[in-house]
């Protein structure tokens, strides 16, 4: 949206586009296993999500603090992933898009990476810094790939500060 001139600033949390071919394969594999595993659990999933160890095992790939999550939110998120009609098409395209130098020139950009992101590890931040030297690069301590549940206050602050 920033590149198209629709947004006046951009905040990207755990963004795709800064990994290589191996990173794209890893990411496709992670989301595929999460979806297939959730579907295989079927009626046992809500029961498992009610326990802290269950949430840790089943949600730990996406969240840095899965034990703190609300069990009903975990079930809803898992079901949304399992039933997402565009999943296969999105997974196939994952890894095709790459950030190219100059795409965000003149636009305030913040990129935030969770230090416990297992889907798109924050080591990709080094490549992002090279491609976006004027952007603000932020580490989110203890946060996973979906940092909003791990640290909603910091995520909101980053959006408000960049706008």
mmCIF file with all atom_site columns, C-alpha atoms in Angstrom, residues 26-153:
data_model
loop_
_atom_site.group_PDB
_atom_site.id
_atom_site.type_symbol
_atom_site.label_atom_id
_atom_site.label_alt_id
_atom_site.label_comp_id
_atom_site.label_asym_id
_atom_site.label_entity_id
_atom_site.label_seq_id
_atom_site.pdbx_PDB_ins_code
_atom_site.Cartn_x
_atom_site.Cartn_y
_atom_site.Cartn_z
_atom_site.occupancy
_atom_site.B_iso_or_equiv
_atom_site.pdbx_formal_charge
_atom_site.auth_seq_id
_atom_site.auth_comp_id
_atom_site.auth_asym_id
_atom_site.auth_atom_id
_atom_site.pdbx_PDB_model_num
ATOM 1   C CA . UNK A 1 26  ? 10.762  -23.444 5.662  1.00 0.00 ? 26  UNK A CA 1
ATOM 2   C CA . UNK A 1 27  ? 7.874   -20.992 5.908  1.00 0.00 ? 27  UNK A CA 1
ATOM 3   C CA . UNK A 1 28  ? 5.674   -23.040 3.545  1.00 0.00 ? 28  UNK A CA 1
ATOM 4   C CA . UNK A 1 29  ? 6.479   -26.145 5.575  1.00 0.00 ? 29  UNK A CA 1
ATOM 5   C CA . UNK A 1 30  ? 5.671   -24.508 8.911  1.00 0.00 ? 30  UNK A CA 1
ATOM 6   C CA . UNK A 1 31  ? 2.254   -23.267 7.853  1.00 0.00 ? 31  UNK A CA 1
ATOM 7   C CA . UNK A 1 32  ? 1.453   -26.560 6.124  1.00 0.00 ? 32  UNK A CA 1
ATOM 8   C CA . UNK A 1 33  ? 2.317   -28.611 9.198  1.00 0.00 ? 33  UNK A CA 1
ATOM 9   C CA . UNK A 1 34  ? 0.341   -26.251 11.436 1.00 0.00 ? 34  UNK A CA 1
ATOM 10  C CA . UNK A 1 35  ? -2.711  -26.541 9.201  1.00 0.00 ? 35  UNK A CA 1
ATOM 11  C CA . UNK A 1 36  ? -2.515  -30.289 8.687  1.00 0.00 ? 36  UNK A CA 1
ATOM 12  C CA . UNK A 1 37  ? -1.735  -30.928 12.356 1.00 0.00 ? 37  UNK A CA 1
ATOM 13  C CA . UNK A 1 38  ? -4.667  -28.839 13.507 1.00 0.00 ? 38  UNK A CA 1
ATOM 14  C CA . UNK A 1 39  ? -7.002  -30.652 11.131 1.00 0.00 ? 39  UNK A CA 1
ATOM 15  C CA . UNK A 1 40  ? -5.728  -34.032 12.322 1.00 0.00 ? 40  UNK A CA 1
ATOM 16  C CA . UNK A 1 41  ? -6.426  -33.134 15.953 1.00 0.00 ? 41  UNK A CA 1
ATOM 17  C CA . UNK A 1 42  ? -10.088 -32.571 15.184 1.00 0.00 ? 42  UNK A CA 1
ATOM 18  C CA . UNK A 1 43  ? -12.263 -32.639 18.313 1.00 0.00 ? 43  UNK A CA 1
ATOM 19  C CA . UNK A 1 44  ? -9.236  -33.005 20.632 1.00 0.00 ? 44  UNK A CA 1
ATOM 20  C CA . UNK A 1 45  ? -7.959  -29.538 19.719 1.00 0.00 ? 45  UNK A CA 1
ATOM 21  C CA . UNK A 1 46  ? -10.229 -27.506 22.060 1.00 0.00 ? 46  UNK A CA 1
ATOM 22  C CA . UNK A 1 47  ? -9.374  -29.785 24.960 1.00 0.00 ? 47  UNK A CA 1
ATOM 23  C CA . UNK A 1 48  ? -5.628  -29.488 24.257 1.00 0.00 ? 48  UNK A CA 1
ATOM 24  C CA . UNK A 1 49  ? -5.847  -25.712 23.893 1.00 0.00 ? 49  UNK A CA 1
ATOM 25  C CA . UNK A 1 50  ? -7.387  -25.466 27.385 1.00 0.00 ? 50  UNK A CA 1
ATOM 26  C CA . UNK A 1 51  ? -4.065  -26.585 28.870 1.00 0.00 ? 51  UNK A CA 1
ATOM 27  C CA . UNK A 1 52  ? -0.954  -24.419 29.094 1.00 0.00 ? 52  UNK A CA 1
ATOM 28  C CA . UNK A 1 53  ? 1.272   -27.263 27.751 1.00 0.00 ? 53  UNK A CA 1
ATOM 29  C CA . UNK A 1 54  ? -1.183  -27.832 24.887 1.00 0.00 ? 54  UNK A CA 1
ATOM 30  C CA . UNK A 1 55  ? -1.090  -24.167 23.881 1.00 0.00 ? 55  UNK A CA 1
ATOM 31  C CA . UNK A 1 56  ? 2.688   -24.149 24.182 1.00 0.00 ? 56  UNK A CA 1
ATOM 32  C CA . UNK A 1 57  ? 3.095   -27.124 21.856 1.00 0.00 ? 57  UNK A CA 1
ATOM 33  C CA . UNK A 1 58  ? 0.357   -26.209 19.387 1.00 0.00 ? 58  UNK A CA 1
ATOM 34  C CA . UNK A 1 59  ? 0.812   -22.426 19.263 1.00 0.00 ? 59  UNK A CA 1
ATOM 35  C CA . UNK A 1 60  ? 4.495   -21.999 20.125 1.00 0.00 ? 60  UNK A CA 1
ATOM 36  C CA . UNK A 1 61  ? 5.558   -21.870 16.479 1.00 0.00 ? 61  UNK A CA 1
ATOM 37  C CA . UNK A 1 62  ? 3.569   -18.646 15.996 1.00 0.00 ? 62  UNK A CA 1
ATOM 38  C CA . UNK A 1 63  ? 3.625   -16.982 19.421 1.00 0.00 ? 63  UNK A CA 1
ATOM 39  C CA . UNK A 1 64  ? 6.451   -16.180 21.791 1.00 0.00 ? 64  UNK A CA 1
ATOM 40  C CA . UNK A 1 65  ? 4.254   -16.568 24.883 1.00 0.00 ? 65  UNK A CA 1
ATOM 41  C CA . UNK A 1 66  ? 1.677   -19.203 23.927 1.00 0.00 ? 66  UNK A CA 1
ATOM 42  C CA . UNK A 1 67  ? 0.885   -20.199 27.494 1.00 0.00 ? 67  UNK A CA 1
ATOM 43  C CA . UNK A 1 68  ? -0.594  -16.742 28.097 1.00 0.00 ? 68  UNK A CA 1
ATOM 44  C CA . UNK A 1 69  ? -3.039  -16.961 25.213 1.00 0.00 ? 69  UNK A CA 1
ATOM 45  C CA . UNK A 1 70  ? -6.768  -17.311 25.716 1.00 0.00 ? 70  UNK A CA 1
ATOM 46  C CA . UNK A 1 71  ? -7.702  -20.922 24.877 1.00 0.00 ? 71  UNK A CA 1
ATOM 47  C CA . UNK A 1 72  ? -10.780 -19.929 22.873 1.00 0.00 ? 72  UNK A CA 1
ATOM 48  C CA . UNK A 1 73  ? -8.684  -17.520 20.776 1.00 0.00 ? 73  UNK A CA 1
ATOM 49  C CA . UNK A 1 74  ? -6.233  -20.349 20.063 1.00 0.00 ? 74  UNK A CA 1
ATOM 50  C CA . UNK A 1 75  ? -9.031  -22.648 18.906 1.00 0.00 ? 75  UNK A CA 1
ATOM 51  C CA . UNK A 1 76  ? -10.505 -19.888 16.722 1.00 0.00 ? 76  UNK A CA 1
ATOM 52  C CA . UNK A 1 77  ? -7.105  -19.110 15.180 1.00 0.00 ? 77  UNK A CA 1
ATOM 53  C CA . UNK A 1 78  ? -6.407  -22.787 14.475 1.00 0.00 ? 78  UNK A CA 1
ATOM 54  C CA . UNK A 1 79  ? -9.834  -23.294 12.919 1.00 0.00 ? 79  UNK A CA 1
ATOM 55  C CA . UNK A 1 80  ? -9.364  -20.189 10.770 1.00 0.00 ? 80  UNK A CA 1
ATOM 56  C CA . UNK A 1 81  ? -6.071  -21.606 9.482  1.00 0.00 ? 81  UNK A CA 1
ATOM 57  C CA . UNK A 1 82  ? -7.603  -25.044 8.872  1.00 0.00 ? 82  UNK A CA 1
ATOM 58  C CA . UNK A 1 83  ? -10.605 -23.696 6.953  1.00 0.00 ? 83  UNK A CA 1
ATOM 59  C CA . UNK A 1 84  ? -8.950  -20.812 5.067  1.00 0.00 ? 84  UNK A CA 1
ATOM 60  C CA . UNK A 1 85  ? -10.188 -21.142 1.488  1.00 0.00 ? 85  UNK A CA 1
ATOM 61  C CA . UNK A 1 86  ? -7.214  -19.267 0.001  1.00 0.00 ? 86  UNK A CA 1
ATOM 62  C CA . UNK A 1 87  ? -4.577  -21.213 1.920  1.00 0.00 ? 87  UNK A CA 1
ATOM 63  C CA . UNK A 1 88  ? -3.299  -23.408 -0.918 1.00 0.00 ? 88  UNK A CA 1
ATOM 64  C CA . UNK A 1 89  ? -2.975  -20.520 -3.362 1.00 0.00 ? 89  UNK A CA 1
ATOM 65  C CA . UNK A 1 90  ? -1.268  -18.310 -0.776 1.00 0.00 ? 90  UNK A CA 1
ATOM 66  C CA . UNK A 1 91  ? 1.145   -21.079 0.223  1.00 0.00 ? 91  UNK A CA 1
ATOM 67  C CA . UNK A 1 92  ? 2.121   -21.664 -3.413 1.00 0.00 ? 92  UNK A CA 1
ATOM 68  C CA . UNK A 1 93  ? 2.903   -17.962 -3.845 1.00 0.00 ? 93  UNK A CA 1
ATOM 69  C CA . UNK A 1 94  ? 4.839   -17.696 -0.601 1.00 0.00 ? 94  UNK A CA 1
ATOM 70  C CA . UNK A 1 95  ? 8.422   -16.912 -1.459 1.00 0.00 ? 95  UNK A CA 1
ATOM 71  C CA . UNK A 1 96  ? 7.736   -15.426 -4.890 1.00 0.00 ? 96  UNK A CA 1
ATOM 72  C CA . UNK A 1 97  ? 7.659   -11.817 -3.758 1.00 0.00 ? 97  UNK A CA 1
ATOM 73  C CA . UNK A 1 98  ? 10.922  -10.178 -2.794 1.00 0.00 ? 98  UNK A CA 1
ATOM 74  C CA . UNK A 1 99  ? 11.535  -6.694  -1.553 1.00 0.00 ? 99  UNK A CA 1
ATOM 75  C CA . UNK A 1 100 ? 13.527  -4.683  -4.053 1.00 0.00 ? 100 UNK A CA 1
ATOM 76  C CA . UNK A 1 101 ? 15.739  -1.764  -3.145 1.00 0.00 ? 101 UNK A CA 1
ATOM 77  C CA . UNK A 1 102 ? 13.979  1.563   -3.502 1.00 0.00 ? 102 UNK A CA 1
ATOM 78  C CA . UNK A 1 103 ? 10.395  0.291   -3.146 1.00 0.00 ? 103 UNK A CA 1
ATOM 79  C CA . UNK A 1 104 ? 9.740   2.384   -0.049 1.00 0.00 ? 104 UNK A CA 1
ATOM 80  C CA . UNK A 1 105 ? 11.843  5.444   -0.807 1.00 0.00 ? 105 UNK A CA 1
ATOM 81  C CA . UNK A 1 106 ? 10.372  8.585   0.739  1.00 0.00 ? 106 UNK A CA 1
ATOM 82  C CA . UNK A 1 107 ? 7.966   6.692   2.967  1.00 0.00 ? 107 UNK A CA 1
ATOM 83  C CA . UNK A 1 108 ? 8.237   6.349   6.758  1.00 0.00 ? 108 UNK A CA 1
ATOM 84  C CA . UNK A 1 109 ? 8.731   2.614   7.355  1.00 0.00 ? 109 UNK A CA 1
ATOM 85  C CA . UNK A 1 110 ? 9.065   0.613   10.555 1.00 0.00 ? 110 UNK A CA 1
ATOM 86  C CA . UNK A 1 111 ? 9.914   -3.076  10.459 1.00 0.00 ? 111 UNK A CA 1
ATOM 87  C CA . UNK A 1 112 ? 9.426   -5.079  13.637 1.00 0.00 ? 112 UNK A CA 1
ATOM 88  C CA . UNK A 1 113 ? 10.703  -8.610  14.273 1.00 0.00 ? 113 UNK A CA 1
ATOM 89  C CA . UNK A 1 114 ? 9.887   -10.807 17.231 1.00 0.00 ? 114 UNK A CA 1
ATOM 90  C CA . UNK A 1 115 ? 13.028  -12.232 18.785 1.00 0.00 ? 115 UNK A CA 1
ATOM 91  C CA . UNK A 1 116 ? 11.211  -15.572 19.169 1.00 0.00 ? 116 UNK A CA 1
ATOM 92  C CA . UNK A 1 117 ? 9.805   -15.649 15.620 1.00 0.00 ? 117 UNK A CA 1
ATOM 93  C CA . UNK A 1 118 ? 10.246  -19.234 14.439 1.00 0.00 ? 118 UNK A CA 1
ATOM 94  C CA . UNK A 1 119 ? 8.404   -18.717 11.146 1.00 0.00 ? 119 UNK A CA 1
ATOM 95  C CA . UNK A 1 120 ? 10.434  -15.776 9.808  1.00 0.00 ? 120 UNK A CA 1
ATOM 96  C CA . UNK A 1 121 ? 13.428  -15.602 12.168 1.00 0.00 ? 121 UNK A CA 1
ATOM 97  C CA . UNK A 1 122 ? 14.585  -12.095 13.008 1.00 0.00 ? 122 UNK A CA 1
ATOM 98  C CA . UNK A 1 123 ? 18.006  -12.846 11.504 1.00 0.00 ? 123 UNK A CA 1
ATOM 99  C CA . UNK A 1 124 ? 16.323  -11.740 8.264  1.00 0.00 ? 124 UNK A CA 1
ATOM 100 C CA . UNK A 1 125 ? 16.446  -8.258  9.720  1.00 0.00 ? 125 UNK A CA 1
ATOM 101 C CA . UNK A 1 126 ? 20.037  -7.969  8.479  1.00 0.00 ? 126 UNK A CA 1
ATOM 102 C CA . UNK A 1 127 ? 18.859  -8.242  4.866  1.00 0.00 ? 127 UNK A CA 1
ATOM 103 C CA . UNK A 1 128 ? 16.001  -5.837  5.597  1.00 0.00 ? 128 UNK A CA 1
ATOM 104 C CA . UNK A 1 129 ? 18.482  -3.278  6.981  1.00 0.00 ? 129 UNK A CA 1
ATOM 105 C CA . UNK A 1 130 ? 20.518  -3.428  3.777  1.00 0.00 ? 130 UNK A CA 1
ATOM 106 C CA . UNK A 1 131 ? 17.470  -3.013  1.556  1.00 0.00 ? 131 UNK A CA 1
ATOM 107 C CA . UNK A 1 132 ? 15.777  -0.432  3.786  1.00 0.00 ? 132 UNK A CA 1
ATOM 108 C CA . UNK A 1 133 ? 18.591  1.590   5.385  1.00 0.00 ? 133 UNK A CA 1
ATOM 109 C CA . UNK A 1 134 ? 16.303  4.546   6.197  1.00 0.00 ? 134 UNK A CA 1
ATOM 110 C CA . UNK A 1 135 ? 13.618  2.443   7.870  1.00 0.00 ? 135 UNK A CA 1
ATOM 111 C CA . UNK A 1 136 ? 13.321  2.094   11.615 1.00 0.00 ? 136 UNK A CA 1
ATOM 112 C CA . UNK A 1 137 ? 14.149  -1.508  12.544 1.00 0.00 ? 137 UNK A CA 1
ATOM 113 C CA . UNK A 1 138 ? 12.735  -2.735  15.854 1.00 0.00 ? 138 UNK A CA 1
ATOM 114 C CA . UNK A 1 139 ? 13.260  -5.961  17.788 1.00 0.00 ? 139 UNK A CA 1
ATOM 115 C CA . UNK A 1 140 ? 10.327  -7.178  19.852 1.00 0.00 ? 140 UNK A CA 1
ATOM 116 C CA . UNK A 1 141 ? 11.841  -9.062  22.805 1.00 0.00 ? 141 UNK A CA 1
ATOM 117 C CA . UNK A 1 142 ? 10.079  -12.337 23.595 1.00 0.00 ? 142 UNK A CA 1
ATOM 118 C CA . UNK A 1 143 ? 7.587   -11.992 20.755 1.00 0.00 ? 143 UNK A CA 1
ATOM 119 C CA . UNK A 1 144 ? 6.845   -14.606 18.139 1.00 0.00 ? 144 UNK A CA 1
ATOM 120 C CA . UNK A 1 145 ? 5.754   -14.374 14.512 1.00 0.00 ? 145 UNK A CA 1
ATOM 121 C CA . UNK A 1 146 ? 2.383   -12.956 15.562 1.00 0.00 ? 146 UNK A CA 1
ATOM 122 C CA . UNK A 1 147 ? 3.530   -10.366 18.116 1.00 0.00 ? 147 UNK A CA 1
ATOM 123 C CA . UNK A 1 148 ? 0.151   -8.719  18.641 1.00 0.00 ? 148 UNK A CA 1
ATOM 124 C CA . UNK A 1 149 ? -0.909  -11.192 21.331 1.00 0.00 ? 149 UNK A CA 1
ATOM 125 C CA . UNK A 1 150 ? 2.578   -11.297 22.862 1.00 0.00 ? 150 UNK A CA 1
ATOM 126 C CA . UNK A 1 151 ? 2.927   -7.530  23.274 1.00 0.00 ? 151 UNK A CA 1
ATOM 127 C CA . UNK A 1 152 ? -0.145  -5.632  22.058 1.00 0.00 ? 152 UNK A CA 1
ATOM 128 C CA . UNK A 1 153 ? 0.913   -2.356  23.679 1.00 0.00 ? 153 UNK A CA 1
#
